[in-house]
Short mmCIF file of C-alpha atoms in Angstrom, two decimals:
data_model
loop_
_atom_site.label_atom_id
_atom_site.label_comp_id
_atom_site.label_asym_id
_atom_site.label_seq_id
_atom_site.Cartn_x
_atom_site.Cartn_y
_atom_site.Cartn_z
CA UNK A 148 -6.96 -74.18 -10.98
CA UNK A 149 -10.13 -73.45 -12.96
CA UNK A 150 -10.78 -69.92 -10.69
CA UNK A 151 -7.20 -69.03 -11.42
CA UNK A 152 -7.11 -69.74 -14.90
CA UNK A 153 -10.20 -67.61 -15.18
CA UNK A 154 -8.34 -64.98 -13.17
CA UNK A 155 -5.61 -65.33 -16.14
CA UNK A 156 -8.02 -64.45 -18.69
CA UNK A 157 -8.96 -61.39 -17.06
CA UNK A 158 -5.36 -60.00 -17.88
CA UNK A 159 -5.65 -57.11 -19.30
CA UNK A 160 -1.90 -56.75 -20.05
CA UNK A 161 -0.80 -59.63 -22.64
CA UNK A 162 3.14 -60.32 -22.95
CA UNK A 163 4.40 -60.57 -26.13
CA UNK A 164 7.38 -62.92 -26.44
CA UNK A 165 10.72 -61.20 -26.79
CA UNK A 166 11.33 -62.70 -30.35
CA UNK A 167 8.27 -61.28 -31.74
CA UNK A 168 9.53 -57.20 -30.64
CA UNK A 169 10.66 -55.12 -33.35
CA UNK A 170 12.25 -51.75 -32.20
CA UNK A 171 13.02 -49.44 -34.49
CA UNK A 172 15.15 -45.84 -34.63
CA UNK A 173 11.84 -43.78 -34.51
CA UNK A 174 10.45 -45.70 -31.55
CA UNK A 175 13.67 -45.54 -29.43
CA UNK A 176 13.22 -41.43 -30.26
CA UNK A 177 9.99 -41.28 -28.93
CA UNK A 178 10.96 -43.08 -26.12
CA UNK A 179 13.69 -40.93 -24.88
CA UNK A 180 11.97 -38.01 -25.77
CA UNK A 181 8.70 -38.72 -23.74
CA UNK A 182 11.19 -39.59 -20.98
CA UNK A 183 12.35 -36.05 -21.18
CA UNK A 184 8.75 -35.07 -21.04
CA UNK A 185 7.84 -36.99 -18.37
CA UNK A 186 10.21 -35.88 -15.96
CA UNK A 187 9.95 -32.11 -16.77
CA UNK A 188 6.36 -32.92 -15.74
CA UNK A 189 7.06 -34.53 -13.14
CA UNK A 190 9.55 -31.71 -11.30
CA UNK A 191 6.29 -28.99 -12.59
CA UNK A 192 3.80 -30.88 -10.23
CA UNK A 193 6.48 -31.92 -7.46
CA UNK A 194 6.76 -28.01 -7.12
CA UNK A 195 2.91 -27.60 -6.95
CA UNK A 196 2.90 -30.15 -4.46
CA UNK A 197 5.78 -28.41 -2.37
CA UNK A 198 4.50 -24.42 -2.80
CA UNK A 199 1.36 -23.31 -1.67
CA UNK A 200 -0.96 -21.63 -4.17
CA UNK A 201 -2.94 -18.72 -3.21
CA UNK A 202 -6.71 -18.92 -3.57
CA UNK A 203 -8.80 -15.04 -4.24
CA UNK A 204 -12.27 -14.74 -2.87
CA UNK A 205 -14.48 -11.11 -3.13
CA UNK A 206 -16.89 -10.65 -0.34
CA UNK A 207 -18.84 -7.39 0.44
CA UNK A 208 -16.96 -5.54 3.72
CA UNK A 209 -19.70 -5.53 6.73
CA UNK A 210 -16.99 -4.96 9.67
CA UNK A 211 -17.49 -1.78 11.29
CA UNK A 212 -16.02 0.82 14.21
CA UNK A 213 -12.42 -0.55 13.08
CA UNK A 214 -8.99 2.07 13.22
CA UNK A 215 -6.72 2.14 10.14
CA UNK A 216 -3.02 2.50 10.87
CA UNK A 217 -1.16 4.34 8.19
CA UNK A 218 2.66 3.49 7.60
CA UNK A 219 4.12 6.33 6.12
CA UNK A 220 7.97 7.46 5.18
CA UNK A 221 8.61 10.15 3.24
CA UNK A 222 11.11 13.21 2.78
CA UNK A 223 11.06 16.77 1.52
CA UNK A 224 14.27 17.63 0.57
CA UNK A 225 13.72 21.21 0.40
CA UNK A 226 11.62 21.72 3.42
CA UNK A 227 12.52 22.01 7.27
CA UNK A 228 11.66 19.65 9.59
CA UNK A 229 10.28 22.81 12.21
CA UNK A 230 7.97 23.98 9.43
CA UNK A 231 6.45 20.57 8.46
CA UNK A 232 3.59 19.61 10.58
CA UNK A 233 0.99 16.13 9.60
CA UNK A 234 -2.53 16.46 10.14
CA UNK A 235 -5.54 13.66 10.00
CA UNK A 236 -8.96 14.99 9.20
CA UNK A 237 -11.90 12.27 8.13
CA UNK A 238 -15.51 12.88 7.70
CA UNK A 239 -16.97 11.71 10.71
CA UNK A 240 -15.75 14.65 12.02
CA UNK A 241 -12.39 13.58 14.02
CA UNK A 242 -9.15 16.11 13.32
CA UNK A 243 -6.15 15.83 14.80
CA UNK A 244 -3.61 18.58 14.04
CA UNK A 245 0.19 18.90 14.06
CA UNK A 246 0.66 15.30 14.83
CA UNK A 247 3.66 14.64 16.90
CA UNK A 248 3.13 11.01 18.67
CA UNK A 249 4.60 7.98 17.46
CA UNK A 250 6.48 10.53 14.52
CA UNK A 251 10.05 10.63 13.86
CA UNK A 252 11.65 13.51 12.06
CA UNK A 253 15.18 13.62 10.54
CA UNK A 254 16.94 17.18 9.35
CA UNK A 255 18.72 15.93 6.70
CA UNK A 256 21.03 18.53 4.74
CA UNK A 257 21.31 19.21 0.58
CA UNK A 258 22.88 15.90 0.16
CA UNK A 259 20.24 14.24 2.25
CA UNK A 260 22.47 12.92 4.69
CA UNK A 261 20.95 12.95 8.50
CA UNK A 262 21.73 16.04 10.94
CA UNK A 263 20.13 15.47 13.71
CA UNK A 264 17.12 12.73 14.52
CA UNK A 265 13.89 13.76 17.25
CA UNK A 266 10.70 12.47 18.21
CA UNK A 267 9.30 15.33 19.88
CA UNK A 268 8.53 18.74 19.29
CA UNK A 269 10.82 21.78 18.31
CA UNK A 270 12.44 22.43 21.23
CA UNK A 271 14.27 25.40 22.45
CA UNK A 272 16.66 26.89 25.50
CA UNK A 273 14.81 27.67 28.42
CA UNK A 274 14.17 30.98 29.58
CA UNK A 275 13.93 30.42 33.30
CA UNK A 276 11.88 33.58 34.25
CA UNK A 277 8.99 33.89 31.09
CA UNK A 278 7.16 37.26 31.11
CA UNK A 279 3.73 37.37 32.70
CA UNK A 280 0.13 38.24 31.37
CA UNK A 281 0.36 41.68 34.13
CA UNK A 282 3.85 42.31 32.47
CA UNK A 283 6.39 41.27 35.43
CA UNK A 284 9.08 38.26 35.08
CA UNK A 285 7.80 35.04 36.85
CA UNK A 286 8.74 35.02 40.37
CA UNK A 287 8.95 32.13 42.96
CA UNK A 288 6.40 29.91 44.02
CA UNK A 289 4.17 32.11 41.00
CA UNK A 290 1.45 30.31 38.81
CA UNK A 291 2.70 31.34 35.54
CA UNK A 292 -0.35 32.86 33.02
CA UNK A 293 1.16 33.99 29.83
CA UNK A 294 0.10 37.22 27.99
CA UNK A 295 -2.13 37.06 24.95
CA UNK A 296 -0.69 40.78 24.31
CA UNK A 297 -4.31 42.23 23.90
CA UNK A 298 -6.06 39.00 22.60
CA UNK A 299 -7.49 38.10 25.22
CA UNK A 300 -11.46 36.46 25.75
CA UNK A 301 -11.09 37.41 29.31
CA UNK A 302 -9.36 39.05 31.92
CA UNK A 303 -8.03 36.08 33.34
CA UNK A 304 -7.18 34.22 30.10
CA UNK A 305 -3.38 33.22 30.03
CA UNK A 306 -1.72 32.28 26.49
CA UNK A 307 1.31 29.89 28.01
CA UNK A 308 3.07 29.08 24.54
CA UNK A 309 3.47 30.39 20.70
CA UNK A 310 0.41 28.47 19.59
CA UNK A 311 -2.26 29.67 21.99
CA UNK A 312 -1.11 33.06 20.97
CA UNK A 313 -1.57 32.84 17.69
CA UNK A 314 -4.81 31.10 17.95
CA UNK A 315 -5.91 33.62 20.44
CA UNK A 316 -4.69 36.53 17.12
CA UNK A 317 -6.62 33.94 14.69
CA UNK A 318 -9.74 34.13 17.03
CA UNK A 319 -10.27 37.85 16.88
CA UNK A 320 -9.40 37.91 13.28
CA UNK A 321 -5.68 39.87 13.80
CA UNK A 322 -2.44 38.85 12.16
CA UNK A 323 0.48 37.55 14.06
CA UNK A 324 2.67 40.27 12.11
CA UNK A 325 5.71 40.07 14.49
CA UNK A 326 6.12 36.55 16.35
CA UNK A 327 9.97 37.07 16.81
CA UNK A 328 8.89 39.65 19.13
CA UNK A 329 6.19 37.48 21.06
CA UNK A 330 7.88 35.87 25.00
CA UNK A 331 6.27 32.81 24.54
CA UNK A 332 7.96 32.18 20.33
CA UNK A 333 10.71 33.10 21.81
CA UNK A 334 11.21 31.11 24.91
CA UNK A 335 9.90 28.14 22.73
CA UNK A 336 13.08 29.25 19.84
CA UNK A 337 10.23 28.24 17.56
CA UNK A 338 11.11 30.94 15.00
CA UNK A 339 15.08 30.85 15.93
CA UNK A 340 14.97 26.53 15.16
CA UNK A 341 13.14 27.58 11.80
CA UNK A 342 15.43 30.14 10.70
CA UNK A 343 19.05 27.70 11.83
CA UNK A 344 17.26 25.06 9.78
CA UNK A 345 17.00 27.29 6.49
CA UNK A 346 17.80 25.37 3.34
CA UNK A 347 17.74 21.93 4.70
CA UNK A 348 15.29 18.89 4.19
CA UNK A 349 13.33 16.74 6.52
CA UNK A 350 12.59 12.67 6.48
CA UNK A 351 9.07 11.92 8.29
CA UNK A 352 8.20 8.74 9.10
CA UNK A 353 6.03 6.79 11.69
CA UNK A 354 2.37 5.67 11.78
CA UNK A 355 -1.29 7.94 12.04
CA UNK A 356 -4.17 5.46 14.01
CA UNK A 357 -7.36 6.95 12.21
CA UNK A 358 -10.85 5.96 11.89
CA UNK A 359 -11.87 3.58 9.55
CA UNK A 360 -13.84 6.31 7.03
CA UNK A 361 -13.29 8.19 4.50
CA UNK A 362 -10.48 10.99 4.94
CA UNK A 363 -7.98 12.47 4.56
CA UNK A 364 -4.12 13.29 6.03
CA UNK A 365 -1.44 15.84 4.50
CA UNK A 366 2.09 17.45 5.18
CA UNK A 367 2.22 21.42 5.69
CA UNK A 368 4.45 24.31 6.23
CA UNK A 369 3.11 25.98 9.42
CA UNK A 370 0.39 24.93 11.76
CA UNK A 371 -3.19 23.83 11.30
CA UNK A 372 -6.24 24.49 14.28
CA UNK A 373 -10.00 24.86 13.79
CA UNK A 374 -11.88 28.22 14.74
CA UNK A 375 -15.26 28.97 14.06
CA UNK A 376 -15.93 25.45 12.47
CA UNK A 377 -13.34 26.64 9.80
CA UNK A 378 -9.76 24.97 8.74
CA UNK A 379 -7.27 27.69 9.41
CA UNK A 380 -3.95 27.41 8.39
CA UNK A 381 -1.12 29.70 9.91
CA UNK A 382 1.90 30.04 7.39
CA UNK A 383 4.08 31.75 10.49
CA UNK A 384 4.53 34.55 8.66
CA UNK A 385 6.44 33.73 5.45
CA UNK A 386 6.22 33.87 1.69
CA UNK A 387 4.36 31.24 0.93
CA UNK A 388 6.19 30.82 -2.42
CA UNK A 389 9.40 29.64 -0.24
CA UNK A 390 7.79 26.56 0.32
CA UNK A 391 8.86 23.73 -1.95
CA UNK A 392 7.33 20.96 -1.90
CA UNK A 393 9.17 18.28 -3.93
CA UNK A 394 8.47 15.06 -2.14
CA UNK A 395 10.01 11.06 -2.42
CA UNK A 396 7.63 9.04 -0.58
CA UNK A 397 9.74 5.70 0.69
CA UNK A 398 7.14 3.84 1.73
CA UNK A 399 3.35 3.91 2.47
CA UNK A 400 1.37 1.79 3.36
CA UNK A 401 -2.46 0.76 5.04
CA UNK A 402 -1.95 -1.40 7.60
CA UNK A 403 0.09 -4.72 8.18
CA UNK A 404 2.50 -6.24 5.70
CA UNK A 405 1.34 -9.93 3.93
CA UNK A 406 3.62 -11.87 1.43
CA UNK A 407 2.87 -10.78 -1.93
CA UNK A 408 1.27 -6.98 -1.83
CA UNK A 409 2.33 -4.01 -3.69
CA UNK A 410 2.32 -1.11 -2.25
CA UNK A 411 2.09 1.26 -5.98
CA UNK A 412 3.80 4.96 -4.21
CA UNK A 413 6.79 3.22 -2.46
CA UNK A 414 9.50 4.98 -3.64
CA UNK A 415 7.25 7.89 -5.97
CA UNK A 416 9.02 11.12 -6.32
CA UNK A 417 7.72 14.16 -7.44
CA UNK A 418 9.72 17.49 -8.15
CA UNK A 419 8.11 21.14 -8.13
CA UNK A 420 9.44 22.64 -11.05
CA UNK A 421 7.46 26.26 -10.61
CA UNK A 422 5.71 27.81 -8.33
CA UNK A 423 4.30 26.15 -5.23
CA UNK A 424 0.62 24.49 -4.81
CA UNK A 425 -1.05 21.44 -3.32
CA UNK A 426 -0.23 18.45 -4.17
CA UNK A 427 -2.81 15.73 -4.22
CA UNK A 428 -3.09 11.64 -4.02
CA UNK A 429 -6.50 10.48 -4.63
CA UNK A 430 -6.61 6.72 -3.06
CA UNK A 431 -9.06 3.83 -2.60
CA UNK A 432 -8.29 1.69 -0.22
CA UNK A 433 -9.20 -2.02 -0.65
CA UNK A 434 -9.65 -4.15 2.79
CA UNK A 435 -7.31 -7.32 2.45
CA UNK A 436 -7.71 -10.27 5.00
CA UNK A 437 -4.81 -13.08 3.98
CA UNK A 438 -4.75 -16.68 5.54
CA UNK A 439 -1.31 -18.64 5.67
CA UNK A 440 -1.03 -21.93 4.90
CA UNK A 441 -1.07 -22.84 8.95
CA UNK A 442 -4.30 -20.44 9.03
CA UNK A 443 -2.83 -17.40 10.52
CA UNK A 444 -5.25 -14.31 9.87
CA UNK A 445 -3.35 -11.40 8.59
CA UNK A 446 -6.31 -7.97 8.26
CA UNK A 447 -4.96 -5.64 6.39
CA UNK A 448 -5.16 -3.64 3.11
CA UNK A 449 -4.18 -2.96 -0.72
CA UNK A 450 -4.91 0.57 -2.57
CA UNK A 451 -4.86 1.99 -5.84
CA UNK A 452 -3.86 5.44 -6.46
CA UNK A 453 -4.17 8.41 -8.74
CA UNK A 454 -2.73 11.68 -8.54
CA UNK A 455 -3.38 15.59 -9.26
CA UNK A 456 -1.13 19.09 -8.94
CA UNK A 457 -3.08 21.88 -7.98
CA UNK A 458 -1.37 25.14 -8.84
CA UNK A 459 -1.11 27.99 -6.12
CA UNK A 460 -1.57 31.03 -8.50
CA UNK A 461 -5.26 30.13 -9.39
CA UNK A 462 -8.17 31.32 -7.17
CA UNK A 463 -9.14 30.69 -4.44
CA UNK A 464 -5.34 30.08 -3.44
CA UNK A 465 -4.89 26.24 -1.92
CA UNK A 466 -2.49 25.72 0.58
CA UNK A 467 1.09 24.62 0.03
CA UNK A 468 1.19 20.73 1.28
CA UNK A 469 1.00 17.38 0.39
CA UNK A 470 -2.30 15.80 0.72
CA UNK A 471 -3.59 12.30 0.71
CA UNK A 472 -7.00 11.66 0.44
CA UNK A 473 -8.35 8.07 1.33
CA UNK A 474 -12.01 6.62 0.61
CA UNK A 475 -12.53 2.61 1.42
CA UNK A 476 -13.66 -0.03 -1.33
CA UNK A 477 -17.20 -1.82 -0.46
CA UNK A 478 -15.54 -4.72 -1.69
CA UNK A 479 -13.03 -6.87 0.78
CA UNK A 480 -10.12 -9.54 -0.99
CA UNK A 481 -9.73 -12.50 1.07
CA UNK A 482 -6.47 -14.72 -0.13
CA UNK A 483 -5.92 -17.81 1.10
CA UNK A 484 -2.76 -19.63 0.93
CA UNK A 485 -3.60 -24.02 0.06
CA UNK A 486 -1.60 -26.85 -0.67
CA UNK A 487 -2.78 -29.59 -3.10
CA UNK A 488 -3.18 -33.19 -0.99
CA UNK A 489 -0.91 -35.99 -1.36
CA UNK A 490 -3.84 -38.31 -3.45
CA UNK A 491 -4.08 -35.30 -5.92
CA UNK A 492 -0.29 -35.09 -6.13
CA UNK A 493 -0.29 -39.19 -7.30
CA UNK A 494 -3.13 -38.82 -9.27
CA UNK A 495 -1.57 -36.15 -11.52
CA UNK A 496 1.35 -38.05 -11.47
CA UNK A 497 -0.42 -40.73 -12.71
CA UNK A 498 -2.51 -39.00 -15.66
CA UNK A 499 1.19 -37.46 -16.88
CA UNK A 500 2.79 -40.81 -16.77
CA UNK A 501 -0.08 -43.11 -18.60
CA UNK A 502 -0.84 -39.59 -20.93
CA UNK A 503 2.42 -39.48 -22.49
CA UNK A 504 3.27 -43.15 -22.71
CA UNK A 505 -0.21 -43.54 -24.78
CA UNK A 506 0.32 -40.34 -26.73
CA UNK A 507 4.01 -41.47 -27.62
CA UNK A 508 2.35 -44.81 -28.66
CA UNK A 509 -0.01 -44.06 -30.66
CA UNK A 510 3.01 -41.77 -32.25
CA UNK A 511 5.36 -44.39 -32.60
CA UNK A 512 2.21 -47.05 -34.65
CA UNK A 513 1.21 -43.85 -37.05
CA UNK A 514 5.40 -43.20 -37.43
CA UNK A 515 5.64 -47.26 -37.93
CA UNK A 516 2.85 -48.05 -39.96
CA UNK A 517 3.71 -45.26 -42.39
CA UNK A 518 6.98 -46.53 -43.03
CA UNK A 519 5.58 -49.81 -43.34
CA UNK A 520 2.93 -48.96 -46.26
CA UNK A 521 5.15 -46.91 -47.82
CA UNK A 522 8.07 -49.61 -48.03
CA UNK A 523 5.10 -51.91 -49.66
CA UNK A 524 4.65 -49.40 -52.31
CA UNK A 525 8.13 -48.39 -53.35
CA UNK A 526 8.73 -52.61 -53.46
CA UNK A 527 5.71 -53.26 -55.52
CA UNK A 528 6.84 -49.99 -58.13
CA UNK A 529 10.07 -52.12 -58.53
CA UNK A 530 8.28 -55.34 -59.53
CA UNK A 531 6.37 -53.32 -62.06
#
């Protein structure tokens, strides 16, 4: 008995007997309204507990020799699908020009809705017997070797579609004045598709795979090669201030999707109101790598943007397009997705519980005790 009664001194939670308790009004207030607290509280950190919270870290990017896929979508109401080509161009010296792989285009007419939907090139009826570099119709069983009609490097140099003529024109520095008179256009109905799809719009969308540098890709009227270590750009012939290039951009995108990025262009529009030019998005991209909760790696990336008109009457003239220029951030966000553990779920639990009930106390004694001395003062006025 004499270790338990010991034990029973070491209570550090008296009783009171019942007859002693006084309640009052004010303390059955702060009762119920520290209840109120105390759940609210409660239902705050049982949401905590349930939803992960995502953790931001800032490392320096070391990875190296990695691609970049760019997600793109975006239409140009006023410009035809046959006259819009997408090129890639980055400063390790990789180009890649009139893009056609893993790119869907859509003619869409004035009130954008969807003519006809391809994933190749222009296309055209077939002529079945093309003219020949010596000037006769293909016969049977014949190797066919196209004429460069007079542009030719050598006597046995064939030109076998529209393109190699007119780079074989751009090589010796001659304009392609007349390409509705050229076999090869014509067999190809390059200039017949782009003349049926006068006045309508076009919807691009699809991915680029590009080297993980600095660079650049854009949307042109016309076709893009290299000659001489020089960019040339061939307008096929028309007024370059036909081309309008008012743009929506749907969606873009630097590689995968993760919960919880913002993507700033998705759904940007820009209309040209005068005369036509280059427009320009300046972005830096940010490398993202986000970790779920079960610790599935998700590399991807965020960007910022900022963007610049360049008019085509000033000198030297740019070229009409849409351009998108891309550098990388040094800097690599890594967000992690965490829950909090069960033991630091109950011991917030615990700190709101015993908080409030001793905040509320000492509440209630200051609320009690006031009433109290102030009772003993207005009695002792009487008695005076």
């Amino acid at each position: 008995m004499g270790i338990l009664d010991k034990l029973k001194n070491l209570d550090a939670y008296p009783k009171i007997n019942e007859d002693f308790y006084s309640r009052t009004l004010s303390g059955g207030l702060i009762t119920m309204i520290s209840s109120i607290v105390i759940i609210l509280l409660f239902i705050s950190e049982a949401r905590l507990y349930i939803y992960s919270e995502t953790e931001t870290k800032l490392i320096v990017d070391t990875s190296r020799g990695e691609r970049l896929r760019i997600n793109f979508d975006i239409t140009f109401p006023s410009l035809a699908c046959s006259l819009v080509s997408v090129d890639t161009v980055d400063i390790s010296g990789e180009q890649h020009y009139d893009i056609r792989h893993d790119i869907t285009k859509k003619r869409l007419d004035h009130s954008g809705n969807v003519i006809e939907s391809r994933q190749d090139g222009i296309g055209a009826p077939k002529i079945e017997r093309p003219l020949q570099r010596h000037g006769g119709r293909l016969e049977h069983n014949e190797t066919y070797c196209g004429s460069c009609y007079g542009a030719e490097e050598s006597d046995d140099a064939c030109c076998n579609s529209c393109e190699e003529v007119q780079e074989a024109y751009q090589k010796k520095g001659w304009a392609l004045s007349n390409p509705d008179l050229i076999d090869q256009c014509i067999r190809e109905g390059f200039f017949q598709k782009i003349k049926e799809e006068e006045g309508e719009g076009c919807n691009i969308h699809g991915f680029l795979d590009v080297n993980k540098v600095a660079g650049n890709f854009h949307f042109m009227p016309g076709k893009s090669f290299h000659h001489s270590k020089i960019r040339v750009h061939d307008l096929l012939a028309f007024p370059t201030e036909s081309y309008d290039i008012s743009h929506k951009i749907n969606k873009l995108s630097f590689g995968k999707e993760f919960p919880g990025v913002i993507n700033p262009l998705d759904g940007a529009q820009w209309t040209q109101e005068a005369s036509s030019g280059m427009y320009q998005y300046f972005i830096k991209v940010v490398p993202t790598i986000y970790t779920d909760i079960r610790g599935r790696k998700i590399h991807s990336n965020q960007f910022s943007v900022t963007e610049h008109f360049k008019d085509g009457n000033v000198y030297p003239k740019p070229p009409p397009g849409v351009f998108f220029f891309y550098d990388f951030s040094p800097i690599k966000v890594i967000f992690t997705e965490e829950t909090k553990s069960l033991l630091h779920f109950l011991t917030n639990l615990c700190a709101i519980v015993g908080g409030v009930f001793t905040v509320s106390g000492i509440i209630d004694a200051f609320i009690y005790h006031g009433q109290r001395a102030i009772k003993k003062k207005m009695e002792l006025g009487k008695y005076m």
